[in-house]
Short mmCIF file of C-alpha atoms and ligand atoms in Angstrom, two decimals:
data_model
loop_
_atom_site.label_atom_id
_atom_site.label_comp_id
_atom_site.label_asym_id
_atom_site.label_seq_id
_atom_site.Cartn_x
_atom_site.Cartn_y
_atom_site.Cartn_z
CA MET B 1 0.00 0.00 0.00
CA THR B 2 1.46 3.28 -1.01
CA ASP B 3 -1.20 5.45 0.45
CA ASP B 4 -0.21 5.98 4.02
CA VAL B 5 -1.66 9.43 4.40
CA GLY B 6 -5.30 8.67 3.92
CA PRO B 7 -7.53 7.43 6.69
CA PRO B 8 -6.36 3.96 7.63
CA ALA B 9 -7.56 0.40 7.26
CA ARG B 10 -11.12 1.31 6.52
CA ARG B 11 -10.19 2.57 3.09
CA VAL B 12 -8.49 -0.65 2.18
CA ALA B 13 -11.49 -2.61 3.35
CA ASP B 14 -13.71 -0.27 1.37
CA THR B 15 -11.76 -0.90 -1.76
CA ALA B 16 -12.20 -4.63 -1.42
CA ALA B 17 -15.86 -4.19 -0.66
CA ASN B 18 -16.26 -2.00 -3.70
CA GLU B 19 -14.83 -4.70 -5.89
CA VAL B 20 -17.31 -7.19 -4.53
CA LEU B 21 -20.05 -4.70 -5.09
CA ALA B 22 -18.97 -4.08 -8.66
CA ALA B 23 -19.06 -7.80 -9.41
CA VAL B 24 -22.47 -8.18 -7.86
CA PHE B 25 -23.76 -5.20 -9.73
CA ALA B 26 -22.55 -6.54 -13.04
CA ARG B 27 -24.75 -9.57 -12.47
CA VAL B 28 -27.66 -7.35 -11.50
CA CYS B 29 -27.28 -5.63 -14.85
CA GLU B 30 -27.69 -9.00 -16.49
CA GLY B 31 -30.99 -9.46 -14.74
CA SER B 32 -29.96 -11.67 -11.84
CA GLU B 33 -32.47 -11.35 -9.03
CA GLU B 34 -30.17 -13.35 -6.83
CA ALA B 35 -27.44 -10.80 -7.34
CA PHE B 36 -29.94 -8.08 -6.59
CA ALA B 37 -30.58 -9.70 -3.22
CA GLU B 38 -26.86 -9.58 -2.58
CA LEU B 39 -26.75 -5.98 -3.66
CA TYR B 40 -29.53 -5.27 -1.22
CA ASP B 41 -27.69 -6.99 1.60
CA ILE B 42 -24.53 -5.06 0.92
CA THR B 43 -26.05 -1.64 0.44
CA SER B 44 -29.36 -1.43 2.27
CA ALA B 45 -28.21 -0.33 5.71
CA ARG B 46 -26.38 2.65 4.36
CA LEU B 47 -28.99 3.56 1.80
CA HIS B 48 -31.86 3.22 4.23
CA GLY B 49 -29.86 5.09 6.85
CA LEU B 50 -29.44 7.97 4.45
CA ILE B 51 -33.12 8.03 3.58
CA LEU B 52 -34.09 7.77 7.22
CA SER B 53 -31.83 10.61 8.16
CA VAL B 54 -33.62 12.79 5.63
CA VAL B 55 -37.23 11.77 6.05
CA ARG B 56 -36.97 10.64 9.67
CA ALA B 57 -40.25 8.77 9.80
CA PRO B 58 -39.38 5.06 9.76
CA ASP B 59 -42.40 3.96 7.75
CA LEU B 60 -41.79 6.57 5.12
CA ALA B 61 -38.11 5.70 4.99
CA ALA B 62 -38.96 2.06 4.36
CA GLU B 63 -41.36 3.01 1.60
CA ILE B 64 -38.83 5.21 -0.13
CA THR B 65 -36.14 2.59 0.28
CA GLN B 66 -38.35 0.18 -1.58
CA GLU B 67 -38.99 2.68 -4.36
CA VAL B 68 -35.30 3.35 -4.69
CA TYR B 69 -34.41 -0.31 -4.99
CA VAL B 70 -37.08 -0.83 -7.59
CA GLU B 71 -35.65 2.14 -9.45
CA VAL B 72 -32.12 0.75 -9.12
CA TRP B 73 -33.33 -2.54 -10.52
CA ARG B 74 -35.00 -0.90 -13.47
CA GLN B 75 -32.17 1.48 -14.21
CA ALA B 76 -29.25 -0.82 -13.44
CA ALA B 77 -28.17 -1.27 -17.03
CA ARG B 78 -28.06 2.48 -17.45
CA TRP B 79 -25.50 2.97 -14.78
CA SER B 80 -22.15 3.97 -16.15
CA ALA B 81 -18.93 4.98 -14.49
CA ASP B 82 -19.45 8.62 -15.34
CA LYS B 83 -22.37 8.59 -12.94
CA GLY B 84 -20.02 7.77 -10.10
CA SER B 85 -19.54 4.53 -8.24
CA VAL B 86 -22.52 2.23 -7.97
CA ARG B 87 -23.03 3.27 -4.38
CA ALA B 88 -22.79 6.96 -5.18
CA TRP B 89 -25.25 6.51 -8.01
CA MET B 90 -27.67 4.68 -5.73
CA HIS B 91 -27.25 7.28 -3.03
CA THR B 92 -27.95 10.02 -5.51
CA ILE B 93 -31.21 8.39 -6.50
CA ALA B 94 -32.09 7.79 -2.86
CA HIS B 95 -31.25 11.25 -1.67
CA ARG B 96 -33.11 12.93 -4.48
CA ARG B 97 -36.16 10.88 -3.82
CA ALA B 98 -36.04 11.39 -0.07
CA VAL B 99 -35.74 15.12 -0.52
CA ASP B 100 -38.60 15.20 -3.00
CA ARG B 101 -40.75 13.34 -0.55
CA VAL B 102 -39.81 15.51 2.37
CA ARG B 103 -40.77 18.53 0.38
CA SER B 104 -44.11 17.19 -0.72
CA VAL B 105 -45.30 15.07 2.17
CA GLN B 106 -43.68 16.13 5.33
CA ARG B 107 -45.04 19.60 5.24
CA GLU B 108 -48.50 18.15 5.32
CA THR B 109 -48.02 15.87 8.24
CA GLU B 110 -45.84 17.75 10.64
CA ARG B 111 -47.94 20.53 11.79
CA GLU B 112 -49.24 21.46 15.08
CA VAL B 113 -52.85 22.38 14.73
CA ARG B 114 -55.30 24.38 16.64
CA TRP B 115 -57.65 22.43 18.77
CA ALA B 116 -60.53 23.57 16.63
CA GLY B 117 -58.72 22.07 13.72
CA THR B 118 -59.42 24.99 11.46
CA THR B 119 -56.34 27.07 11.90
CA ARG B 120 -53.01 25.55 11.25
CA GLU B 121 -49.96 26.78 13.01
CA SER B 122 -47.01 27.72 10.93
CA GLU B 123 -44.75 25.44 12.80
CA PRO B 124 -41.34 24.26 11.72
CA ASP B 125 -41.73 21.48 9.27
CA HIS B 126 -38.86 19.24 10.01
CA THR B 127 -39.60 18.00 13.43
CA TRP B 128 -39.86 14.25 13.14
CA GLU B 129 -36.88 12.39 14.37
CA GLY B 130 -36.02 8.90 13.39
CA VAL B 131 -35.54 6.86 16.49
CA GLU B 132 -34.02 3.97 14.66
CA GLN B 133 -31.04 6.06 13.89
CA ARG B 134 -28.01 4.35 15.27
CA LEU B 135 -25.80 6.11 17.70
CA GLU B 136 -22.76 5.16 15.75
CA VAL B 137 -22.05 8.71 14.86
CA GLU B 138 -18.69 9.47 16.33
CA GLY B 139 -17.16 9.56 12.91
CA VAL B 140 -19.73 11.91 11.52
CA ARG B 141 -19.47 14.09 14.53
CA ALA B 142 -15.73 14.18 14.16
CA ALA B 143 -16.07 14.86 10.47
CA LEU B 144 -18.51 17.66 10.99
CA GLU B 145 -16.35 19.07 13.75
CA GLU B 146 -13.91 20.00 11.07
CA LEU B 147 -16.46 22.28 9.50
CA SER B 148 -17.28 25.67 10.79
CA THR B 149 -20.58 25.92 12.59
CA LEU B 150 -21.88 27.93 9.70
CA GLN B 151 -20.97 25.35 7.12
CA LYS B 152 -22.37 22.62 9.33
CA GLU B 153 -25.65 24.46 9.56
CA ALA B 154 -25.91 24.99 5.83
CA VAL B 155 -24.94 21.43 4.94
CA SER B 156 -27.25 19.95 7.52
CA LEU B 157 -30.24 21.98 6.45
CA ALA B 158 -29.71 21.32 2.80
CA TYR B 159 -28.45 17.76 2.72
CA TYR B 160 -30.19 16.25 5.73
CA GLY B 161 -33.07 18.65 6.08
CA GLY B 162 -34.14 18.62 2.47
CA TYR B 163 -34.36 22.38 2.28
CA SER B 164 -33.55 24.10 -0.97
CA HIS B 165 -30.65 26.50 -0.84
CA ARG B 166 -33.15 29.31 -1.20
CA GLU B 167 -34.99 28.12 1.89
CA VAL B 168 -31.73 27.72 3.75
CA ALA B 169 -30.94 31.32 2.90
CA GLU B 170 -34.31 32.35 4.23
CA ILE B 171 -33.94 30.30 7.39
CA LEU B 172 -30.50 31.62 8.14
CA GLY B 173 -31.27 35.12 6.96
CA LEU B 174 -28.38 35.14 4.53
CA PRO B 175 -27.92 36.04 0.89
CA LEU B 176 -28.31 33.08 -1.43
CA GLY B 177 -24.76 33.46 -2.68
CA THR B 178 -23.40 33.07 0.82
CA VAL B 179 -25.45 29.96 1.36
CA LYS B 180 -24.30 28.39 -1.89
CA THR B 181 -20.75 28.96 -0.80
CA ARG B 182 -21.31 27.50 2.64
CA ILE B 183 -22.99 24.40 1.32
CA ARG B 184 -20.22 23.88 -1.15
CA ASP B 185 -17.44 24.59 1.32
CA GLY B 186 -19.13 22.37 3.86
CA LEU B 187 -19.28 19.48 1.44
CA LEU B 188 -15.70 20.07 0.38
CA GLY B 189 -14.77 20.04 4.04
CA LEU B 190 -16.50 16.72 4.52
CA ARG B 191 -14.73 15.39 1.49
CA SER B 192 -11.34 16.31 2.84
CA VAL B 193 -12.15 14.82 6.22
CA MET B 194 -13.31 11.62 4.61
CA GLY B 195 -10.14 11.56 2.58
CA ALA B 196 -12.15 10.90 -0.55
CA GLY B 197 -11.80 12.29 -4.00
CA THR B 198 -8.34 13.60 -3.46
CA MET Y 1 -25.32 32.85 -14.86
CA SER Y 2 -21.57 32.97 -15.07
CA ASP Y 3 -21.74 31.84 -11.49
CA MET Y 4 -22.80 28.30 -12.27
CA HIS Y 5 -19.81 26.74 -10.60
CA SER Y 6 -20.92 28.08 -7.27
CA MET Y 7 -24.05 25.93 -7.42
CA VAL Y 8 -22.14 22.68 -7.37
CA GLY Y 9 -22.62 22.16 -3.64
CA SER Y 10 -26.33 22.88 -3.80
CA TYR Y 11 -26.60 20.53 -6.75
CA VAL Y 12 -24.96 17.67 -4.90
CA ALA Y 13 -27.07 18.36 -1.81
CA ASP Y 14 -30.22 18.32 -3.95
CA ALA Y 15 -30.90 21.85 -2.80
CA LEU Y 16 -31.62 23.33 -6.21
CA ASP Y 17 -35.11 23.85 -7.45
CA ASP Y 18 -36.13 22.02 -10.60
CA GLY Y 19 -35.29 24.82 -12.99
CA GLU Y 20 -31.88 25.39 -11.49
CA ARG Y 21 -31.18 21.69 -11.53
CA GLU Y 22 -31.83 21.50 -15.23
CA GLU Y 23 -29.66 24.52 -15.80
CA PHE Y 24 -26.89 22.97 -13.82
CA ASP Y 25 -27.23 19.67 -15.64
CA GLN Y 26 -26.61 21.56 -18.84
CA HIS Y 27 -23.66 23.29 -17.29
CA LEU Y 28 -22.24 19.96 -16.19
CA ALA Y 29 -22.28 18.69 -19.73
CA SER Y 30 -19.74 21.33 -20.63
CA CYS Y 31 -17.77 21.82 -17.42
CA ALA Y 32 -15.28 19.14 -16.55
CA ALA Y 33 -14.28 20.87 -13.31
CA CYS Y 34 -17.80 20.74 -11.96
CA ARG Y 35 -18.24 17.17 -13.11
CA ALA Y 36 -15.16 16.17 -11.20
CA GLU Y 37 -16.32 18.02 -8.14
CA VAL Y 38 -19.79 16.49 -8.25
CA TYR Y 39 -18.23 13.09 -8.61
CA SER Y 40 -15.87 13.45 -5.70
CA LEU Y 41 -18.43 15.06 -3.41
CA ARG Y 42 -20.87 12.25 -4.02
CA GLU Y 43 -18.26 9.66 -3.24
CA ALA Y 44 -17.42 11.50 -0.04
CA LEU Y 45 -21.07 11.58 0.98
CA VAL Y 46 -21.31 7.85 0.50
CA GLU Y 47 -18.51 7.55 3.02
CA VAL Y 48 -20.20 9.92 5.40
CA GLY Y 49 -23.22 7.66 5.04
CA ALA Y 50 -21.28 4.85 6.66
CA PHE Y 51 -21.77 6.66 9.92
CA HIS Y 52 -25.50 6.76 9.88
CA GLU Y 53 -26.28 3.32 8.63
CA ALA Y 54 -29.59 1.94 9.80
CA ALA Y 55 -30.80 -1.49 8.81
CA PRO Y 56 -34.21 -1.36 7.19
CA PRO Y 57 -37.07 -3.32 8.73
CA PRO Y 58 -36.41 -7.03 8.08
CA MET Y 59 -39.57 -7.54 6.07
CA LEU Y 60 -38.54 -4.95 3.55
CA ARG Y 61 -36.09 -7.32 1.92
CA ALA Y 62 -38.75 -9.81 0.89
CA SER Y 63 -41.03 -7.01 -0.15
CA ILE Y 64 -38.44 -5.51 -2.45
CA LEU Y 65 -37.31 -8.79 -3.91
CA GLY Y 66 -40.93 -9.63 -4.54
CA ALA Y 67 -41.51 -6.31 -6.18
CA ILE Y 68 -38.62 -6.44 -8.60
CA SER Y 69 -39.31 -9.93 -9.81
CA GLY Y 70 -42.36 -8.59 -11.57
CA ILE Y 71 -40.56 -5.64 -13.10
CA SER Y 72 -38.46 -5.78 -16.20
CA GLN Y 73 -35.24 -3.85 -16.43
CA LEU Y 74 -34.75 -1.01 -18.81
CA PRO Y 75 -32.32 -1.54 -21.66
CA ALA Y 76 -28.86 -0.09 -21.35
CA GLN Y 77 -29.30 2.55 -23.98
CA GLU Y 78 -31.09 5.60 -22.81
CA PRO Y 79 -33.53 6.58 -25.48
CA ARG Y 80 -33.47 10.21 -24.59
CA PRO Y 81 -30.72 12.72 -25.26
CA ALA Y 82 -28.00 13.84 -22.91
CA ARG Y 83 -29.86 16.20 -20.68
CA SER Y 84 -32.12 13.52 -19.29
CA GLU Y 85 -29.36 11.90 -17.31
CA THR Y 86 -30.67 12.85 -13.95
CA ALA Y 87 -34.32 12.99 -14.79
CA GLN Y 88 -35.48 9.53 -13.97
CA PRO Y 89 -38.74 8.40 -15.37
CA SER Y 90 -40.74 7.97 -12.24
CA PRO Y 91 -44.40 8.48 -12.90
CA ALA Y 92 -45.31 7.47 -9.41
CA VAL Y 93 -43.34 10.19 -7.74
CA GLN Y 94 -44.59 13.65 -7.93
CA HIS Y 95 -42.03 16.34 -8.36
CA PRO Y 96 -43.33 19.26 -6.48
CA SER Y 97 -42.35 22.11 -8.71
CA ALA Y 98 -42.13 24.42 -5.80
CA VAL Y 99 -42.24 24.04 -2.11
CA GLN Y 100 -45.44 25.38 -0.79
CA PRO Y 101 -45.09 27.71 2.11
CA PRO Y 102 -47.29 26.77 5.03
CA PRO Y 103 -50.77 28.04 4.37
CA GLU Y 104 -51.26 31.54 5.59
CA SER Y 105 -53.17 31.22 8.81
CA PRO Y 106 -56.18 33.44 8.78
CA ALA Y 107 -56.26 35.43 11.97
CA PRO Y 108 -57.98 33.17 14.45
CA SER Y 109 -61.03 35.23 15.13
CA ASN Y 110 -64.03 33.24 16.12
CA VAL Y 111 -62.26 30.10 17.14
CA ILE Y 112 -60.52 30.32 20.43
CA ALA Y 113 -58.73 33.18 21.98
CA PRO Y 114 -55.93 31.78 24.05
CA ALA Y 115 -54.23 34.16 26.37
CA HIS Y 116 -50.86 33.05 25.14
CA GLY Y 117 -49.30 30.38 23.07
CA PHE Y 118 -51.36 29.35 20.17
CA GLY Y 119 -53.15 32.46 19.14
CA ARG Y 120 -50.36 34.75 18.23
CA PRO Y 121 -47.93 34.07 15.50
CA ARG Y 122 -44.77 32.69 16.93
CA ARG Y 123 -41.42 34.07 16.09
CA PRO Y 124 -40.94 32.49 12.73
CA VAL Y 125 -37.22 33.00 12.72
CA SER Y 126 -36.57 31.29 15.97
CA THR Y 127 -38.85 28.41 15.16
CA TRP Y 128 -37.08 28.00 11.88
CA LEU Y 129 -33.87 27.99 13.79
CA ALA Y 130 -35.25 25.40 16.13
CA ALA Y 131 -35.96 23.31 13.10
CA ALA Y 132 -32.46 23.94 11.96
CA ALA Y 133 -31.14 22.70 15.25
CA ALA Y 134 -33.24 19.58 14.94
CA VAL Y 135 -31.93 18.98 11.48
CA LEU Y 136 -28.40 19.54 12.56
CA ALA Y 137 -28.93 16.97 15.25
CA VAL Y 138 -29.92 14.51 12.59
CA ALA Y 139 -26.60 14.93 10.96
CA LEU Y 140 -25.11 14.10 14.28
CA GLY Y 141 -27.05 10.96 14.77
CA GLY Y 142 -30.69 11.18 13.93
CA VAL Y 143 -31.99 12.04 17.31
CA THR Y 144 -30.88 14.92 19.41
CA VAL Y 145 -28.66 14.08 22.27
CA TRP Y 146 -31.41 15.32 24.47
CA GLN Y 147 -33.94 13.01 22.88
CA GLN Y 148 -31.56 10.12 23.01
CA SER Y 149 -31.30 10.48 26.74
CA GLU Y 150 -35.06 10.86 26.97
CA LEU Y 151 -35.52 7.67 25.04
CA ARG Y 152 -32.98 5.81 27.05
CA SER Y 153 -34.70 6.83 30.21
CA VAL Y 154 -37.92 5.47 28.79
CA GLN Y 155 -36.27 2.16 28.30
CA ALA Y 156 -34.77 2.19 31.70
CA ALA Y 157 -37.97 3.20 33.39
CA ASP Y 158 -40.26 0.64 31.94
CA ALA Y 159 -38.95 -2.24 29.93
CA GLN Y 160 -42.40 -3.50 29.10
CA ARG Y 161 -43.66 -0.28 27.74
CA ALA Y 162 -40.41 0.48 26.07
CA ASP Y 163 -41.25 -1.78 23.19
CA LEU Y 164 -43.45 1.05 22.04
CA LEU Y 165 -40.14 2.31 20.74
CA ALA Y 166 -40.00 -0.63 18.39
CA ALA Y 167 -43.44 -0.06 16.92
CA PRO Y 168 -43.08 0.04 13.14
CA ASP Y 169 -45.34 3.06 12.81
CA LEU Y 170 -43.83 4.97 15.70
CA VAL Y 171 -43.64 8.68 15.22
CA VAL Y 172 -41.55 10.85 17.44
CA ALA Y 173 -42.00 14.56 17.53
CA PRO Y 174 -40.65 17.26 19.75
CA GLY Y 175 -42.96 19.90 21.13
CA THR Y 176 -43.07 22.62 23.68
CA LEU Y 177 -45.29 23.26 26.67
CA ASP Y 178 -45.13 26.60 28.37
CA GLY Y 179 -41.52 26.97 27.40
CA GLY Y 180 -40.48 23.46 28.36
CA ARG Y 181 -39.57 20.77 25.90
CA LEU Y 182 -41.60 17.64 25.32
CA THR Y 183 -41.30 14.60 23.18
CA TYR Y 184 -44.35 12.85 21.85
CA LEU Y 185 -44.11 9.23 20.82
CA VAL Y 186 -47.17 7.84 19.17
CA SER Y 187 -47.98 4.48 17.65
CA LYS Y 188 -51.50 4.28 16.33
CA GLU Y 189 -50.97 0.65 15.56
CA ARG Y 190 -50.30 -0.11 19.19
CA GLY Y 191 -52.82 2.46 20.31
CA GLU Y 192 -50.25 3.93 22.65
CA ALA Y 193 -48.54 7.20 23.12
CA LEU Y 194 -45.98 8.58 25.47
CA VAL Y 195 -45.38 12.15 26.39
CA THR Y 196 -42.05 12.65 28.00
CA SER Y 197 -40.06 15.59 29.23
CA SER Y 198 -37.09 16.22 31.42
CA ASP Y 199 -37.85 19.84 32.11
CA LEU Y 200 -41.58 20.24 32.13
CA PRO Y 201 -42.68 23.55 33.67
CA ASP Y 202 -44.65 23.26 36.86
CA PRO Y 203 -48.41 23.33 36.27
CA GLY Y 204 -48.86 25.73 39.18
CA PRO Y 205 -50.28 25.31 42.69
CA GLU Y 206 -53.34 23.09 42.76
CA ARG Y 207 -53.07 22.64 39.02
CA SER Y 208 -52.23 19.72 36.71
CA TRP Y 209 -51.30 19.32 33.10
CA GLN Y 210 -53.92 17.16 31.47
CA VAL Y 211 -53.27 15.32 28.23
CA TRP Y 212 -56.24 14.77 25.96
CA VAL Y 213 -56.66 12.37 23.10
CA MET Y 214 -58.60 14.13 20.38
CA LYS Y 215 -60.97 11.85 18.52
CA ASP Y 216 -63.01 13.56 15.85
CA GLY Y 217 -62.81 16.79 17.76
CA VAL Y 218 -63.83 15.28 21.09
CA PRO Y 219 -61.25 15.31 23.86
CA ARG Y 220 -60.88 12.28 26.08
CA SER Y 221 -58.63 12.43 29.10
CA GLY Y 222 -55.42 10.55 28.46
CA ALA Y 223 -53.09 11.38 31.31
CA LEU Y 224 -52.46 13.75 34.17
CA LEU Y 225 -49.21 15.38 35.15
CA ASP Y 226 -49.32 16.90 38.58
CA SER Y 227 -45.84 18.29 38.61
CA GLY Y 228 -43.15 19.56 36.35
CA GLY Y 229 -39.61 18.36 35.91
CA ARG Y 230 -38.89 14.89 34.62
CA VAL Y 231 -42.12 13.27 33.61
CA GLN Y 232 -43.43 10.45 31.48
CA ALA Y 233 -47.09 10.04 30.74
CA TRP Y 234 -48.39 6.96 28.98
CA ILE Y 235 -51.59 7.27 27.07
CA ASP Y 236 -53.70 4.41 25.83
CA GLY Y 237 -56.47 4.32 23.31
CA VAL Y 238 -54.94 6.64 20.77
CA SER Y 239 -55.77 4.38 17.83
CA GLY Y 240 -58.81 6.24 16.59
CA GLY Y 241 -57.46 9.63 17.59
CA GLN Y 242 -55.99 12.39 15.52
CA ALA Y 243 -54.18 14.53 18.04
CA LEU Y 244 -52.92 14.90 21.57
CA ALA Y 245 -53.58 18.17 23.33
CA ILE Y 246 -52.52 19.45 26.72
CA THR Y 247 -54.34 21.92 28.93
CA ASN Y 248 -53.78 23.29 32.38
CA GLU Y 249 -56.54 22.01 34.65
CA PRO Y 250 -57.39 22.02 38.36
CA ARG Y 251 -55.34 19.48 40.29
CA GLY Y 252 -56.70 16.02 39.71
CA GLY Y 253 -57.89 16.78 36.22
CA SER Y 254 -61.24 17.50 34.67
CA PRO Y 255 -63.73 15.24 32.94
CA ALA Y 256 -63.61 17.65 30.03
CA PRO Y 257 -61.33 20.60 29.37
CA THR Y 258 -62.30 23.61 31.45
CA THR Y 259 -60.38 25.96 29.25
CA ASP Y 260 -60.07 26.74 25.59
CA GLU Y 261 -56.45 27.47 26.04
CA ILE Y 262 -54.47 24.67 24.52
CA GLN Y 263 -50.96 24.69 25.85
CA ALA Y 264 -49.62 22.14 23.40
CA ILE Y 265 -51.02 20.00 20.68
CA ILE Y 266 -49.64 17.48 18.29
CA GLU Y 267 -51.44 16.01 15.34
CA PHE Y 268 -50.67 12.49 14.29
ZN1 LIG K 301 -18.56 24.47 -13.65
#
């Protein structure tokens, strides 16, 4: 191994895992349902965890997870390396879908209402919390620690909260340009902490 | 317009609106730098995802495998031209073209006139920020540290009841009561709810907090909280209900609310 700067053993293990994943995915592309089951077993915890962290309601997360896997199955043959790794491609589909759903559904269901039921409170929309979320977050916490509070806020609202950058700007009372920069810098910060893409 | 590069983060975070996303897709087609950045950011986020893994419910596996076996795969060649790369054909999923702001609340005139709390518009900025804090907490583990300790104390306090936490339809929502923080846990399937707080304000001398289950607009007493501080109130019979509401009542509770002033309410 020549790479002794990057984060340690995990990366090596990841590389091996990615090779397994690539082989499994190649069979999925040929229509193997058995391989798809393997793909599910390899990827579902992370994919579902991502969806759950965005939508936060466990039943909704499960529903979206199912939709995403069906989509992955249908689209598998259309994956190509320029869309990123298989995992990144799947996560992109999952995240997009989770965000879409948060924007359309969650606003309807997460409101405090007046007793009389006629007048809805304009309460914050993102209040559900997924209890199934594992506590195994030290790494994320450490990763996010590297970001400034401001970047953390912007990234969290946009990526995990499902807010558009325009909404983030509104929430934080900042110009859109500033928010764009913070989201981008925040993600770049995460990238450098994760030691990826360098 | 010339500032397209600056949208790369928002693009990766899915924080663009539909029009901007299309614009950026077009930009990507001609900007290798942005393509590389998108690529590397997405890979990094997959790695970040390793820290919030959460196994899906066990039955989902069979459900998904069952679903796909009836669905044929699309051929490798995309029939549509370049720009469609990220626009997946997904008739079932509605793309909200714009996020609707919460409906403008008409001034509550004839309804109820609470002395404080629900009637007046609350500071939108600070509630937004509260939401931001909640979201931030998600990034740090899905449940706020505060809620985690709440939930752990539930488990510690009552192992039998604690399996409410495992209910597949469990919803957990934070709320406030007279300035104190609450957590509502509701499972309609189990017909149970829990209201828990570690810093509930005192209901006042000779007063209690009374939790009501709202069924079709009719309140039924669900639980009584005679003191503030650390409290847990279990509520049964929520299956047919639509909301939990809390009022301040004379000590010992009332058969029906004696006040129109709702101190807290959560719809489920
Ligand atoms: Zn560019």
